[in-house]
Short mmCIF file of C-alpha atoms (C1' of nucleotides) in Angstrom, two decimals:
data_model
loop_
_atom_site.label_atom_id
_atom_site.label_comp_id
_atom_site.label_asym_id
_atom_site.label_seq_id
_atom_site.Cartn_x
_atom_site.Cartn_y
_atom_site.Cartn_z
CA MET A 1 -13.86 6.71 30.01
CA ASP A 2 -13.64 9.62 27.65
CA ALA A 3 -10.08 10.76 28.09
CA ALA A 4 -8.46 11.63 24.79
CA PHE A 5 -6.30 8.99 23.23
CA VAL A 6 -2.64 9.77 23.69
CA ALA A 7 -0.81 9.94 20.39
CA TRP A 8 2.51 8.18 20.03
CA PRO A 9 4.91 8.73 18.48
CA ASP A 10 4.97 12.28 17.17
CA PRO A 11 2.90 11.95 13.97
CA SER A 12 5.09 14.47 12.19
CA SER A 13 7.95 11.97 12.30
CA LEU A 14 5.97 9.34 10.40
CA PRO A 15 5.49 8.58 6.71
CA SER A 16 2.54 10.34 5.10
CA ALA A 17 0.68 7.05 4.71
CA VAL A 18 0.26 6.99 8.48
CA GLY A 19 -2.84 8.75 9.77
CA ALA A 20 -4.12 9.56 13.23
CA PRO A 21 -3.85 7.04 16.07
CA LEU A 22 -6.92 4.83 16.37
CA PRO A 23 -9.26 6.06 19.10
CA LYS A 24 -10.10 3.83 22.01
CA SER A 25 -13.66 3.56 20.66
CA PHE A 26 -12.29 1.64 17.68
CA PHE A 27 -11.43 -1.22 20.00
CA THR A 28 -14.54 -1.00 22.18
CA ARG A 29 -16.52 -3.09 19.71
CA ASP A 30 -17.29 -6.61 18.63
CA THR A 31 -13.99 -8.49 18.43
CA CYS A 32 -14.55 -9.91 14.94
CA GLN A 33 -15.43 -6.47 13.65
CA VAL A 34 -12.24 -5.04 15.11
CA ALA A 35 -10.21 -7.90 13.63
CA ARG A 36 -11.64 -7.17 10.20
CA ASP A 37 -11.18 -3.41 10.50
CA LEU A 38 -7.58 -3.66 11.69
CA LEU A 39 -6.61 -4.87 8.21
CA GLY A 40 -4.79 -2.05 6.45
CA LYS A 41 -4.04 -0.15 9.66
CA ILE A 42 -0.46 0.75 10.57
CA LEU A 43 1.14 -0.95 13.58
CA LEU A 44 4.29 0.63 14.99
CA SER A 45 6.68 -0.33 17.76
CA GLN A 46 9.35 1.73 19.45
CA ALA A 47 10.71 -1.13 21.52
CA GLY A 48 14.45 -0.80 21.66
CA GLY A 49 14.31 2.88 20.75
CA VAL A 50 13.82 2.49 17.01
CA ILE A 51 10.47 2.96 15.32
CA VAL A 52 9.56 -0.07 13.22
CA GLY A 53 6.34 -1.53 11.88
CA GLY A 54 4.01 -1.75 8.94
CA ARG A 55 0.58 -2.41 7.55
CA ILE A 56 -1.56 -5.09 9.16
CA VAL A 57 -2.45 -7.81 6.63
CA GLU A 58 -3.61 -10.71 8.83
CA THR A 59 -5.51 -10.96 12.14
CA GLU A 60 -7.46 -13.45 14.22
CA ALA A 61 -10.30 -12.79 16.67
CA TYR A 62 -10.31 -14.42 20.09
CA LEU A 63 -13.49 -14.10 22.08
CA GLY A 64 -14.54 -14.89 25.61
CA SER A 65 -16.33 -17.83 27.16
CA ASP A 66 -18.06 -18.85 23.92
CA ASP A 67 -14.75 -19.40 22.15
CA ALA A 68 -13.01 -22.68 22.93
CA GLY A 69 -9.83 -21.51 21.23
CA SER A 70 -9.41 -18.47 23.42
CA HIS A 71 -7.29 -18.02 26.51
CA ALA A 72 -10.42 -16.52 28.04
CA ALA A 73 -12.51 -19.64 27.30
CA THR A 74 -12.49 -20.78 30.93
CA LYS A 75 -13.98 -17.44 31.94
CA SER A 76 -11.85 -17.59 35.05
CA LEU A 77 -9.37 -14.80 35.48
CA THR A 78 -5.80 -15.96 35.59
CA LYS A 79 -2.57 -14.11 35.72
CA ARG A 80 -2.10 -14.67 32.01
CA ASN A 81 -5.53 -13.92 30.55
CA LEU A 82 -6.30 -11.03 32.92
CA VAL A 83 -5.42 -8.47 30.26
CA MET A 84 -8.00 -9.94 27.87
CA PHE A 85 -10.73 -9.06 30.35
CA GLY A 86 -9.42 -5.56 30.93
CA PRO A 87 -9.95 -2.28 29.11
CA PRO A 88 -9.69 -2.16 25.29
CA ALA A 89 -6.81 -0.66 23.30
CA HIS A 90 -4.20 -2.41 25.42
CA ALA A 91 -1.55 -4.88 24.26
CA TYR A 92 -1.86 -8.52 25.30
CA VAL A 93 1.52 -10.16 24.83
CA TYR A 94 2.23 -13.72 25.88
CA PHE A 95 4.89 -16.32 25.33
CA THR A 96 4.39 -19.78 23.84
CA TYR A 97 6.19 -22.86 22.53
CA GLY A 98 9.23 -21.89 24.52
CA ASN A 99 10.31 -19.56 21.72
CA HIS A 100 7.71 -17.12 20.57
CA HIS A 101 5.93 -14.01 21.73
CA MET A 102 2.44 -13.25 20.42
CA LEU A 103 0.95 -9.80 20.08
CA ASN A 104 -2.77 -9.24 20.58
CA VAL A 105 -4.83 -6.09 20.96
CA VAL A 106 -7.57 -6.11 23.59
CA THR A 107 -11.13 -5.41 22.42
CA GLU A 108 -14.62 -4.99 23.93
CA ALA A 109 -15.56 -2.94 26.97
CA ASP A 110 -13.68 -3.29 30.24
CA GLY A 111 -14.80 -6.53 31.90
CA ILE A 112 -15.62 -8.33 28.65
CA ALA A 113 -12.95 -10.67 27.31
CA GLY A 114 -11.75 -10.22 23.75
CA ALA A 115 -8.56 -9.74 21.77
CA VAL A 116 -7.26 -9.72 18.22
CA LEU A 117 -4.06 -11.60 17.44
CA ILE A 118 -1.92 -9.71 14.94
CA ARG A 119 -0.55 -12.45 12.71
CA ALA A 120 1.25 -10.56 9.96
CA ILE A 121 2.16 -7.08 8.74
CA GLU A 122 3.67 -5.67 5.57
CA PRO A 123 6.98 -4.04 6.62
CA LEU A 124 6.99 -0.29 5.99
CA VAL A 125 8.92 1.53 8.71
CA GLY A 126 12.37 0.69 10.09
CA ILE A 127 12.90 -2.22 7.75
CA ASP A 128 16.66 -2.18 8.34
CA GLU A 129 16.15 -2.62 12.07
CA MET A 130 13.74 -5.48 11.48
CA ARG A 131 16.28 -7.14 9.18
CA ARG A 132 18.80 -6.83 11.99
CA ARG A 133 16.42 -8.61 14.33
CA ARG A 134 15.69 -11.33 11.77
CA VAL A 135 19.14 -11.93 10.35
CA GLY A 136 19.36 -13.84 7.10
CA ARG A 137 15.65 -13.61 6.31
CA PRO A 138 14.27 -12.31 3.04
CA ASP A 139 12.06 -9.26 3.55
CA GLN A 140 9.01 -11.36 2.87
CA ASP A 141 9.78 -13.46 5.94
CA LEU A 142 10.37 -10.59 8.36
CA THR A 143 6.85 -10.36 9.76
CA ASN A 144 4.68 -13.04 8.09
CA GLY A 145 3.64 -14.89 11.23
CA PRO A 146 2.85 -13.92 14.82
CA GLY A 147 6.15 -15.12 16.28
CA LYS A 148 8.18 -13.51 13.53
CA LEU A 149 6.22 -10.30 13.86
CA ALA A 150 6.84 -10.04 17.60
CA ALA A 151 10.54 -10.70 17.04
CA ALA A 152 10.83 -8.07 14.31
CA LEU A 153 9.05 -5.53 16.51
CA GLY A 154 11.33 -6.34 19.46
CA LEU A 155 8.46 -7.29 21.76
CA ASN A 156 8.56 -9.32 24.95
CA LEU A 157 6.51 -9.88 28.09
CA SER A 158 7.36 -6.45 29.41
CA ASP A 159 5.02 -5.04 26.76
CA ASN A 160 2.06 -6.99 28.09
CA GLY A 161 -0.76 -4.80 29.39
CA ASP A 162 0.54 -1.54 27.95
CA ARG A 163 -2.01 0.92 26.65
CA LEU A 164 -1.61 1.51 22.93
CA GLY A 165 0.03 4.87 22.37
CA GLU A 166 1.61 4.93 25.81
CA GLY A 167 4.08 2.05 25.74
CA ASN A 168 6.08 0.66 22.85
CA LEU A 169 3.10 0.06 20.59
CA ALA A 170 0.58 2.14 18.68
CA VAL A 171 -1.86 1.59 15.82
CA TYR A 172 -2.71 4.23 13.22
CA VAL A 173 -5.37 4.93 10.65
CA ALA A 174 -4.38 4.38 7.02
CA GLN A 175 -6.00 3.82 3.66
CA GLU A 176 -9.16 1.74 4.01
CA VAL A 177 -9.15 -1.72 2.46
CA ALA A 178 -12.03 -2.74 0.20
CA SER A 179 -14.15 -5.67 1.27
CA GLU A 180 -13.21 -7.53 -1.92
CA GLU A 181 -9.62 -7.67 -0.74
CA VAL A 182 -10.52 -9.39 2.53
CA ALA A 183 -10.64 -13.15 2.95
CA VAL A 184 -11.89 -15.09 5.96
CA SER A 185 -10.89 -18.56 7.16
CA GLY A 186 -10.52 -20.73 10.23
CA ARG A 187 -7.79 -19.83 12.69
CA VAL A 188 -4.32 -21.32 12.58
CA GLY A 189 -2.79 -23.78 14.99
CA LEU A 190 -5.68 -24.31 17.39
CA SER A 191 -6.66 -27.67 18.83
CA ALA A 192 -10.14 -26.33 19.63
CA GLY A 193 -12.22 -23.72 17.85
CA HIS A 194 -10.25 -23.87 14.60
CA GLU A 195 -13.45 -24.30 12.60
CA LEU A 196 -14.75 -20.83 13.46
CA PRO A 197 -14.26 -18.24 10.67
CA TYR A 198 -12.29 -15.80 12.78
CA ARG A 199 -9.17 -15.31 10.67
CA TYR A 200 -9.08 -12.25 8.43
CA PHE A 201 -6.42 -11.48 5.85
CA LEU A 202 -5.69 -9.57 2.67
CA GLU A 203 -5.80 -12.32 0.12
CA ALA A 204 -3.44 -10.71 -2.38
CA SER A 205 -0.75 -9.75 0.11
CA PRO A 206 2.56 -11.62 -0.15
CA TYR A 207 3.13 -10.81 3.52
CA VAL A 208 0.37 -13.06 4.88
CA SER A 209 1.61 -16.03 6.93
CA LYS A 210 1.82 -19.48 5.44
CA GLY A 211 -0.02 -20.97 8.38
CA ARG A 212 -2.53 -23.65 7.52
CA THR A 213 -6.02 -23.57 8.91
CA GLY A 214 -7.83 -26.54 10.27
CA PRO A 215 -6.92 -28.95 13.04
CA PRO A 216 -3.23 -29.26 13.88
CA LYS A 217 -1.44 -32.52 13.36
CA ARG A 218 -1.93 -34.93 16.17
CA ARG A 219 0.77 -34.07 18.61
CA VAL A 220 2.93 -37.01 19.52
CA ARG A 221 2.80 -37.72 23.17
CA ARG A 222 5.96 -37.99 25.10
CA ILE A 223 5.65 -41.64 25.98
CA GLY A 224 8.47 -43.00 28.03
CA SER A 225 10.15 -39.64 28.14
CA THR A 226 12.83 -39.35 30.76
CA ARG A 227 11.92 -35.71 31.25
CA GLY A 228 12.25 -35.01 34.92
CA GLY A 229 12.84 -38.68 35.52
CA ARG A 230 16.30 -39.55 36.79
CA LYS A 231 18.16 -37.06 38.77
"C1'" DA B 1 5.98 -29.20 43.93
"C1'" DC B 2 5.48 -31.26 39.55
"C1'" DT B 3 4.14 -31.89 34.80
"C1'" DA B 4 1.82 -31.52 30.36
"C1'" DC B 5 1.50 -28.79 26.64
"C1'" DG B 6 0.78 -24.69 23.81
"C1'" DA B 7 -2.94 -18.87 19.35
"C1'" DT B 8 4.98 -21.32 16.44
"C1'" DC B 9 9.00 -21.63 13.64
"C1'" DT B 10 13.02 -23.70 11.80
"C1'" DA B 11 15.86 -27.27 10.20
"C1'" DC B 12 16.22 -31.50 8.55
"C1'" DT B 13 14.63 -35.84 6.10
"C1'" DG C 1 6.50 -34.04 6.30
"C1'" DT C 2 7.84 -33.82 11.03
"C1'" DA C 3 10.84 -33.56 15.18
"C1'" DG C 4 12.79 -30.47 18.39
"C1'" DA C 5 13.45 -26.19 20.66
"C1'" DT C 6 12.51 -24.20 25.25
"C1'" DC C 7 9.65 -21.64 29.07
"C1'" DG C 8 5.47 -19.78 31.06
"C1'" DT C 9 0.94 -21.14 32.58
"C1'" DA C 10 -2.51 -23.91 34.53
"C1'" DG C 11 -4.11 -27.91 36.55
"C1'" DT C 12 -3.26 -31.32 39.77
"C1'" DG C 13 -1.34 -33.49 44.07
#
DNA sequence: ACTACGATCTACT
DNA sequence: GTAGATCGTAGTG
């Protein structure tokens, strides 16, 4: 629909590098295009009552049924991937590996699955608060990975499904990045679909994650595990 | 009800 | 280089 995008937080309280909030139409596009164009934009969180965030330097596109690496690959709606099929400009937050939250932004028109995983940002706003949430880490390690990023922004499952600009999260226009600065590679950590060139990052940024692309190491099976065995 | 395993990260070797 | 953490989800029975 055409309702005006709701700005959050009050732009006058932000650094001058931060422009207007991205309109919903920005996200109602091809997922790879959105992933590319999110580079350089400003992501902010007010989770926990403090505004923190920074400049997006690394993203990954996750598509629908054609993408084996996507939560929406099965095409069936489940409780988890429901948000990916919903309206654009919403946050898709999920939990994995027993430890980490992941932040995605939903793309494509309502009913079409798509999301962009935000993998890394360059810290700009509320750095002290992010240091508090990531005790003992050098600034370079505050947000250079999706799990670290979600921790530094104070995100959890309660942020899942929130419309950008209405919950704890918002994304803002900033200085455009030149195409020469952008590199593309396979996605990180996938057992399927890792060969697709859906990872976008600013090659020169020291805040990009150290994640390797390509197939993950063969995961050792839990043979003979007593997990759930004896009582 | 039960179980395998994951869009990761850290700490050790 | 790799094992372990630790819990939500999905697939199966």
